[in-house]
Amino acid sequence: MPVMSSDDFSLHREECDQFDDGMPVSSFPDEVTSLEDLDCECWDRFDSLAAAE
């Protein structure tokens, strides 16, 4: 499940230590259409957005 950082609204994995005190989100926002839309390195191990959900 992705986590939205309360600091800058970036999206991270729950295991990522960079999201500070963010909150879980049930799905990716509509503007996220590919892994390239996710800035954090915590998504690098996935091959596709579908695999990351």
GROMACS .gro file of N, CA and C in nm:
model
  159
    1MET      N    1   0.084  -0.119   0.000
    1MET     CA    2   0.000   0.000   0.000
    1MET      C    3   0.089   0.125   0.000
    2PRO      N    4   0.061   0.219  -0.088
    2PRO     CA    5   0.141   0.341  -0.090
    2PRO      C    6   0.111   0.430   0.030
    3VAL      N    7   0.209   0.510   0.065
    3VAL     CA    8   0.196   0.606   0.175
    3VAL      C    9   0.228   0.744   0.119
    4MET      N   10   0.142   0.840   0.151
    4MET     CA   11   0.165   0.978   0.106
    4MET      C   12   0.235   1.055   0.217
    5SER      N   13   0.347   1.114   0.184
    5SER     CA   14   0.422   1.193   0.280
    5SER      C   15   0.346   1.320   0.316
    6SER      N   16   0.338   1.350   0.444
    6SER     CA   17   0.272   1.474   0.484
    6SER      C   18   0.362   1.595   0.460
    7ASP      N   19   0.489   1.570   0.436
    7ASP     CA   20   0.586   1.678   0.416
    7ASP      C   21   0.575   1.740   0.278
    8ASP      N   22   0.569   1.656   0.173
    8ASP     CA   23   0.567   1.709   0.037
    8ASP      C   24   0.468   1.637  -0.055
    9PHE      N   25   0.384   1.552   0.000
    9PHE     CA   26   0.281   1.479  -0.075
    9PHE      C   27   0.338   1.382  -0.177
   10SER      N   28   0.465   1.342  -0.162
   10SER     CA   29   0.521   1.239  -0.249
   10SER      C   30   0.472   1.103  -0.200
   11LEU      N   31   0.480   1.003  -0.289
   11LEU     CA   32   0.430   0.870  -0.257
   11LEU      C   33   0.545   0.773  -0.235
   12HIS      N   34   0.532   0.691  -0.132
   12HIS     CA   35   0.636   0.597  -0.094
   12HIS      C   36   0.574   0.462  -0.059
   13ARG      N   37   0.657   0.360  -0.047
   13ARG     CA   38   0.613   0.230   0.003
   13ARG      C   39   0.610   0.235   0.155
   14GLU      N   40   0.529   0.153   0.217
   14GLU     CA   41   0.519   0.151   0.363
   14GLU      C   42   0.653   0.123   0.429
   15GLU      N   43   0.739   0.045   0.362
   15GLU     CA   44   0.868   0.009   0.419
   15GLU      C   45   0.971   0.121   0.406
   16CYS      N   46   0.939   0.225   0.332
   16CYS     CA   47   1.034   0.334   0.306
   16CYS      C   48   1.044   0.424   0.428
   17ASP      N   49   1.167   0.462   0.462
   17ASP     CA   50   1.187   0.548   0.579
   17ASP      C   51   1.185   0.696   0.544
   18GLN      N   52   1.150   0.731   0.420
   18GLN     CA   53   1.154   0.871   0.378
   18GLN      C   54   1.020   0.942   0.383
   19PHE      N   55   0.913   0.875   0.425
   19PHE     CA   56   0.782   0.941   0.416
   19PHE      C   57   0.741   1.012   0.544
   20ASP      N   58   0.830   1.026   0.639
   20ASP     CA   59   0.807   1.092   0.768
   20ASP      C   60   0.678   1.044   0.833
   21ASP      N   61   0.586   1.131   0.866
   21ASP     CA   62   0.464   1.090   0.937
   21ASP      C   63   0.344   1.090   0.843
   22GLY      N   64   0.364   1.034   0.725
   22GLY     CA   65   0.259   1.034   0.623
   22GLY      C   66   0.143   0.942   0.655
   23MET      N   67   0.051   0.933   0.560
   23MET     CA   68  -0.068   0.852   0.580
   23MET      C   69  -0.087   0.754   0.465
   24PRO      N   70  -0.134   0.632   0.495
   24PRO     CA   71  -0.159   0.534   0.389
   24PRO      C   72  -0.269   0.581   0.295
   25VAL      N   73  -0.255   0.550   0.168
   25VAL     CA   74  -0.359   0.579   0.070
   25VAL      C   75  -0.399   0.447   0.006
   26SER      N   76  -0.525   0.432  -0.025
   26SER     CA   77  -0.574   0.304  -0.075
   26SER      C   78  -0.540   0.278  -0.221
   27SER      N   79  -0.514   0.384  -0.295
   27SER     CA   80  -0.475   0.368  -0.435
   27SER      C   81  -0.394   0.489  -0.478
   28PHE      N   82  -0.327   0.475  -0.592
   28PHE     CA   83  -0.248   0.585  -0.644
   28PHE      C   84  -0.339   0.695  -0.696
   29PRO      N   85  -0.300   0.822  -0.683
   29PRO     CA   86  -0.379   0.930  -0.743
   29PRO      C   87  -0.387   0.914  -0.895
   30ASP      N   88  -0.488   0.972  -0.955
   30ASP     CA   89  -0.509   0.959  -1.100
   30ASP      C   90  -0.391   1.008  -1.183
   31GLU      N   91  -0.316   1.106  -1.131
   31GLU     CA   92  -0.205   1.160  -1.209
   31GLU      C   93  -0.085   1.065  -1.213
   32VAL      N   94  -0.085   0.959  -1.133
   32VAL     CA   95   0.022   0.859  -1.138
   32VAL      C   96  -0.017   0.753  -1.240
   33THR      N   97   0.049   0.755  -1.354
   33THR     CA   98   0.015   0.662  -1.461
   33THR      C   99   0.128   0.563  -1.490
   34SER      N  100   0.248   0.587  -1.435
   34SER     CA  101   0.359   0.495  -1.455
   34SER      C  102   0.456   0.510  -1.338
   35LEU      N  103   0.550   0.418  -1.329
   35LEU     CA  104   0.650   0.425  -1.222
   35LEU      C  105   0.736   0.550  -1.232
   36GLU      N  106   0.748   0.606  -1.352
   36GLU     CA  107   0.828   0.727  -1.368
   36GLU      C  108   0.765   0.846  -1.296
   37ASP      N  109   0.636   0.836  -1.263
   37ASP     CA  110   0.569   0.943  -1.189
   37ASP      C  111   0.602   0.940  -1.040
   38LEU      N  112   0.667   0.833  -0.995
   38LEU     CA  113   0.700   0.816  -0.853
   38LEU      C  114   0.848   0.844  -0.834
   39ASP      N  115   0.879   0.950  -0.759
   39ASP     CA  116   1.017   0.998  -0.749
   39ASP      C  117   1.108   0.915  -0.659
   40CYS      N  118   1.053   0.857  -0.556
   40CYS     CA  119   1.137   0.790  -0.456
   40CYS      C  120   1.199   0.661  -0.509
   41GLU      N  121   1.321   0.634  -0.468
   41GLU     CA  122   1.390   0.511  -0.508
   41GLU      C  123   1.324   0.386  -0.454
   42CYS      N  124   1.235   0.399  -0.358
   42CYS     CA  125   1.171   0.280  -0.299
   42CYS      C  126   1.084   0.206  -0.400
   43TRP      N  127   1.053   0.267  -0.513
   43TRP     CA  128   0.972   0.202  -0.617
   43TRP      C  129   1.058   0.133  -0.722
   44ASP      N  130   1.188   0.147  -0.717
   44ASP     CA  131   1.277   0.097  -0.822
   44ASP      C  132   1.273  -0.054  -0.841
   45ARG      N  133   1.236  -0.129  -0.740
   45ARG     CA  134   1.239  -0.275  -0.752
   45ARG      C  135   1.122  -0.331  -0.832
   46PHE      N  136   1.024  -0.247  -0.863
   46PHE     CA  137   0.907  -0.292  -0.939
   46PHE      C  138   0.928  -0.269  -1.088
   47ASP      N  139   0.871  -0.361  -1.167
   47ASP     CA  140   0.882  -0.351  -1.313
   47ASP      C  141   0.769  -0.270  -1.375
   48SER      N  142   0.655  -0.264  -1.305
   48SER     CA  143   0.540  -0.192  -1.359
   48SER      C  144   0.457  -0.136  -1.245
   49LEU      N  145   0.372  -0.042  -1.278
   49LEU     CA  146   0.285   0.016  -1.177
   49LEU      C  147   0.188  -0.088  -1.120
   50ALA      N  148   0.141  -0.179  -1.206
   50ALA     CA  149   0.050  -0.284  -1.161
   50ALA      C  150   0.118  -0.373  -1.057
   51ALA      N  151   0.245  -0.399  -1.072
   51ALA     CA  152   0.318  -0.483  -0.977
   51ALA      C  153   0.336  -0.412  -0.843
   52ALA      N  154   0.335  -0.281  -0.846
   52ALA     CA  155   0.356  -0.202  -0.724
   52ALA      C  156   0.228  -0.186  -0.642
   53GLU      N  157   0.112  -0.213  -0.702
   53GLU     CA  158  -0.013  -0.192  -0.629
   53GLU      C  159  -0.040  -0.305  -0.532
   0.00000   0.00000   0.00000
